[in-house]
PDB file of C-alpha atoms in Angstrom:
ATOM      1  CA  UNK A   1      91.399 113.056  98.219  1.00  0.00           C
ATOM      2  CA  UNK A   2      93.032 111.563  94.862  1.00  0.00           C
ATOM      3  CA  UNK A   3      95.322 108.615  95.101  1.00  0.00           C
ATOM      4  CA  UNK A   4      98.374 109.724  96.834  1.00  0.00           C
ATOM      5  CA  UNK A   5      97.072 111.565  99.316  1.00  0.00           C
ATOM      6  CA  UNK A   6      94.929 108.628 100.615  1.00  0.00           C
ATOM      7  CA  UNK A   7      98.164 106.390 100.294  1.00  0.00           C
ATOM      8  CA  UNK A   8     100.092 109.241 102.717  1.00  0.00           C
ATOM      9  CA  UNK A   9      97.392 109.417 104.983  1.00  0.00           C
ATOM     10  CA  UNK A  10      97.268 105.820 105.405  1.00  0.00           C
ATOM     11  CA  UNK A  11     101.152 105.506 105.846  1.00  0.00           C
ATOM     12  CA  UNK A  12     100.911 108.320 108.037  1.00  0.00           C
ATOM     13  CA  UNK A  13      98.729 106.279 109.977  1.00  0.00           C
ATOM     14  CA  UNK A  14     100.558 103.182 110.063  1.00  0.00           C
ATOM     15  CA  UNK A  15     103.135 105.660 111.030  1.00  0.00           C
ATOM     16  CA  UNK A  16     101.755 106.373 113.863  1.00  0.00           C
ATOM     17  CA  UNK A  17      99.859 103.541 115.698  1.00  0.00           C
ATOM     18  CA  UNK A  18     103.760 101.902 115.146  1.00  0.00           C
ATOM     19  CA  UNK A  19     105.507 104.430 117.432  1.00  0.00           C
ATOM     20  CA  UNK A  20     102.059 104.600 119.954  1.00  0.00           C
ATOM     21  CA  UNK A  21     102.711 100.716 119.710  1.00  0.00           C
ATOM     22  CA  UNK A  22     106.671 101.139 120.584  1.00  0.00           C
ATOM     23  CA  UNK A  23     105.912 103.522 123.000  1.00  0.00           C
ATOM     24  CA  UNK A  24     102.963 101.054 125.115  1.00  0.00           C
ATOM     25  CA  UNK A  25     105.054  98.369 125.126  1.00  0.00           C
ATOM     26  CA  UNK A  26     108.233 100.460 126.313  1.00  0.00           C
ATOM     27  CA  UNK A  27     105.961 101.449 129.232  1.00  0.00           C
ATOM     28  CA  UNK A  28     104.817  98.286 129.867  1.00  0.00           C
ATOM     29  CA  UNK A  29     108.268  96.853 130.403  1.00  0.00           C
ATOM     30  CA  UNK A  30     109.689  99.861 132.476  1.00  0.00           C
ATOM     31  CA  UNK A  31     106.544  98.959 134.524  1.00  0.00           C
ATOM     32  CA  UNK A  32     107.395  95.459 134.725  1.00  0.00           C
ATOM     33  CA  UNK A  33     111.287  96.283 136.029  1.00  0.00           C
ATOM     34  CA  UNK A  34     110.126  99.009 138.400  1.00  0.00           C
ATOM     35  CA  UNK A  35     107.339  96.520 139.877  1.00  0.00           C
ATOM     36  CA  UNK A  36     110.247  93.594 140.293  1.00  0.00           C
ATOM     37  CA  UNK A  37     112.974  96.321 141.683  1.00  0.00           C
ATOM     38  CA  UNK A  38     110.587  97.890 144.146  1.00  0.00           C
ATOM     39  CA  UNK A  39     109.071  94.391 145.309  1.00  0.00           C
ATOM     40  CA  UNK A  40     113.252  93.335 145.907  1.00  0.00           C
ATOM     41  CA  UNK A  41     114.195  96.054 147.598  1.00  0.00           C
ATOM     42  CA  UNK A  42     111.526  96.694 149.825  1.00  0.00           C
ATOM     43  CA  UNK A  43     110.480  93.002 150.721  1.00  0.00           C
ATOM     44  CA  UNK A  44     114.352  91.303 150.459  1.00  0.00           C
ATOM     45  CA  UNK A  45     112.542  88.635 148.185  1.00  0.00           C
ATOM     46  CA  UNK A  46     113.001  87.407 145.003  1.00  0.00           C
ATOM     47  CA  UNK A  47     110.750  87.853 141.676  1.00  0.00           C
ATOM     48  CA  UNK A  48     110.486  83.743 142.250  1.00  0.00           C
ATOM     49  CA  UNK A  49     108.613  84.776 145.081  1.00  0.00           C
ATOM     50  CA  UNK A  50     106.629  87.593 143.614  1.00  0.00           C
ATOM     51  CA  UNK A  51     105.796  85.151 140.939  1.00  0.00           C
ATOM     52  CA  UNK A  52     104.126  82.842 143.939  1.00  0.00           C
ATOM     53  CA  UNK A  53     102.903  85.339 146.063  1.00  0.00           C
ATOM     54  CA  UNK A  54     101.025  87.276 143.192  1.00  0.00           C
ATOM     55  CA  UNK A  55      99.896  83.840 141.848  1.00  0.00           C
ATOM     56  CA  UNK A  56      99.900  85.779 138.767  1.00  0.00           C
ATOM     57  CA  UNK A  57     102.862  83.918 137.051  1.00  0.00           C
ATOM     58  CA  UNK A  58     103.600  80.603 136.955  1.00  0.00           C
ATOM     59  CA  UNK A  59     106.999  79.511 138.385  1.00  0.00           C
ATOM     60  CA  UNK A  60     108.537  76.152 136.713  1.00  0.00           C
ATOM     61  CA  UNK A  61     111.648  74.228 137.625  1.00  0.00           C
ATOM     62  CA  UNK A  62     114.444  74.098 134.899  1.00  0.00           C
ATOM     63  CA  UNK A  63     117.466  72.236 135.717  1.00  0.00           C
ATOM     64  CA  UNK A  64     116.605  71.692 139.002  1.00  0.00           C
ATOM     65  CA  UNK A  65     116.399  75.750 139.397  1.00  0.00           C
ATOM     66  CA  UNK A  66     113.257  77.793 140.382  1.00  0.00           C
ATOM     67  CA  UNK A  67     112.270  80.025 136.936  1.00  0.00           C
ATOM     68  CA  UNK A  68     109.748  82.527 135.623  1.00  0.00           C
ATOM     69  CA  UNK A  69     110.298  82.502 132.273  1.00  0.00           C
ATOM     70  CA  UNK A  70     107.242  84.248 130.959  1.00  0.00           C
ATOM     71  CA  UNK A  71     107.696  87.338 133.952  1.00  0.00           C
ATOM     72  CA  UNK A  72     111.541  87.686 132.686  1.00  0.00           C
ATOM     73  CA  UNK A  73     110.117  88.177 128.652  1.00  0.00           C
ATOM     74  CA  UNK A  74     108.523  91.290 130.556  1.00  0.00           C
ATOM     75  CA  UNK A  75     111.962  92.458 131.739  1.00  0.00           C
ATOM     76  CA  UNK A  76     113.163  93.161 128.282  1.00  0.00           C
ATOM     77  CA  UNK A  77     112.174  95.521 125.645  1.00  0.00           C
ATOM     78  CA  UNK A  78     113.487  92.874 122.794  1.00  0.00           C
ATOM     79  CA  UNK A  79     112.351  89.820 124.554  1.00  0.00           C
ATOM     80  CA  UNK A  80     108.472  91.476 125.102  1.00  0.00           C
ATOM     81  CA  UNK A  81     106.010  88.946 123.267  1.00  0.00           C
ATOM     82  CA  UNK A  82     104.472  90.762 120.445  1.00  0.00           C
ATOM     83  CA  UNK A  83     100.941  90.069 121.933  1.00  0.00           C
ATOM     84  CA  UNK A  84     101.979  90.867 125.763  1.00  0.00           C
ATOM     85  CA  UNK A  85      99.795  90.597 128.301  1.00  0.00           C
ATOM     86  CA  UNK A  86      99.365  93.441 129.686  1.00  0.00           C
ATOM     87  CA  UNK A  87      96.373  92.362 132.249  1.00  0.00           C
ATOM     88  CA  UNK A  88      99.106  90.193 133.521  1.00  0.00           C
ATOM     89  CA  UNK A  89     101.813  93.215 134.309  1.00  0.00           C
ATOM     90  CA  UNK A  90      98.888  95.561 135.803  1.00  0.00           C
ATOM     91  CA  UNK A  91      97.977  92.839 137.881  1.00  0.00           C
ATOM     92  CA  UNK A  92     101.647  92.040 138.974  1.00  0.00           C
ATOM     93  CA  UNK A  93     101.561  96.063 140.065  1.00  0.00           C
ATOM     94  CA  UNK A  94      98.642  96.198 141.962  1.00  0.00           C
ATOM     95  CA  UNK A  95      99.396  93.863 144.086  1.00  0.00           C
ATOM     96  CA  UNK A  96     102.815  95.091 144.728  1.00  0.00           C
ATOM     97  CA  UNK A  97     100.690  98.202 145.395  1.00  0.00           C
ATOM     98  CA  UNK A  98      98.291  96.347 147.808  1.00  0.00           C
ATOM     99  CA  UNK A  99     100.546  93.821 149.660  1.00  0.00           C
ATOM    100  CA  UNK A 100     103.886  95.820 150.220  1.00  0.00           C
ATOM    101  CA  UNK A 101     104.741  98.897 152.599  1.00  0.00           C
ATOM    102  CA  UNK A 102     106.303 101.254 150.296  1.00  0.00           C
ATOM    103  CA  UNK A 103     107.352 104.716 151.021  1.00  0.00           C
ATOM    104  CA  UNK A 104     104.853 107.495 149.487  1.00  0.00           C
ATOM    105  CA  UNK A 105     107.927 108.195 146.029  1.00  0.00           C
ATOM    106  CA  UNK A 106     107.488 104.230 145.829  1.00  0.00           C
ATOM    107  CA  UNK A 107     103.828 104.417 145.458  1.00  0.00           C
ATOM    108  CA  UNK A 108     103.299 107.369 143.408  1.00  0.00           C
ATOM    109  CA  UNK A 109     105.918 105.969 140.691  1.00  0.00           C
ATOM    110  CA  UNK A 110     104.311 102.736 140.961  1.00  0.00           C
ATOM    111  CA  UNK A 111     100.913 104.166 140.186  1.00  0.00           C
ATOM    112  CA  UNK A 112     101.896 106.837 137.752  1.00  0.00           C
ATOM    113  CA  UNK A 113     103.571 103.824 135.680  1.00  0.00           C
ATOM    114  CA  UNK A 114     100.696 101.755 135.888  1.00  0.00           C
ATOM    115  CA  UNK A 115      98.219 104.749 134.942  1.00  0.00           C
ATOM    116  CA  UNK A 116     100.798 105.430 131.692  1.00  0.00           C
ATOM    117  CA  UNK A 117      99.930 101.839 131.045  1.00  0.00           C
ATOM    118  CA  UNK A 118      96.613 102.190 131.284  1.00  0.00           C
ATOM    119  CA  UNK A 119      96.097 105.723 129.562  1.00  0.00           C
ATOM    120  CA  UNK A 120      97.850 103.920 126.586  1.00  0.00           C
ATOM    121  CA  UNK A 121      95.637 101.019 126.548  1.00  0.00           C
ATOM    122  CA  UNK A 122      92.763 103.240 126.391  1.00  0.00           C
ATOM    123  CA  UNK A 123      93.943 105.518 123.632  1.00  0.00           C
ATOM    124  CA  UNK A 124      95.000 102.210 121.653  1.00  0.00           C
ATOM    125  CA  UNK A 125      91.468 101.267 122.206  1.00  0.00           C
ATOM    126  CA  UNK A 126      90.308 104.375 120.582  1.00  0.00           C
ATOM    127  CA  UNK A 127      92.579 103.729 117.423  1.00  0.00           C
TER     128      UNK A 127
END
């Protein structure tokens, strides 16, 4: 290789761990929203109570109001902590996945998500 070519292959690179970076965290949060939507719908409760129930977040009182701060950063694409923890939002999932009766599309979306998640983890781990 002379000069140049090493310098494109490197940006190249850089290139493309960026969008395998956009897309993991993309699919962590769209994991994150399904997990909270599914848990809402099919229990009637809140994420406050997923929060407790999981004991996976913790839940603090603002203004005299119940909040999960760190589980709503999860919510959001442009809110997502540049270091997120993702043990955290697999967690949150399987124990939707354990604790709640969902119907067999519930499950298999759940799990598929999760299993993007963790397909992506392993290929970043590769990287």
């Amino acid at each position: 290789f002379d000069e140049a070519s090493l310098a494109d292959a490197e940006a190249i690179d850089e290139t493309a761990s960026d969008a395998d970076t956009d897309r993991f965290r993309r699919e962590l949060v769209e994991l994150m929203v399904y997990v909270v939507e599914v848990w809402e719908r099919v229990t009637g409760r809140t994420r406050i109570d997923l929060a407790e129930k999981s004991r996976v977040w913790r839940v603090t009182i603002d203004e005299g109001r119940l909040r999960v701060r760190a589980m709503e950063r999860y919510l959001s694409l442009a809110r997502l902590p540049r270091q997120p923890r993702w043990r955290e939002v697999l967690r949150t999932a399987y124990y939707v996945l354990s604790e709640c009766r969902l119907d067999p599309d519930d499950r298999d979306a759940l799990r598929s998500l999760a299993e993007t998640v963790q397909a992506s983890l392993r290929r970043r781990a590769l990287l």
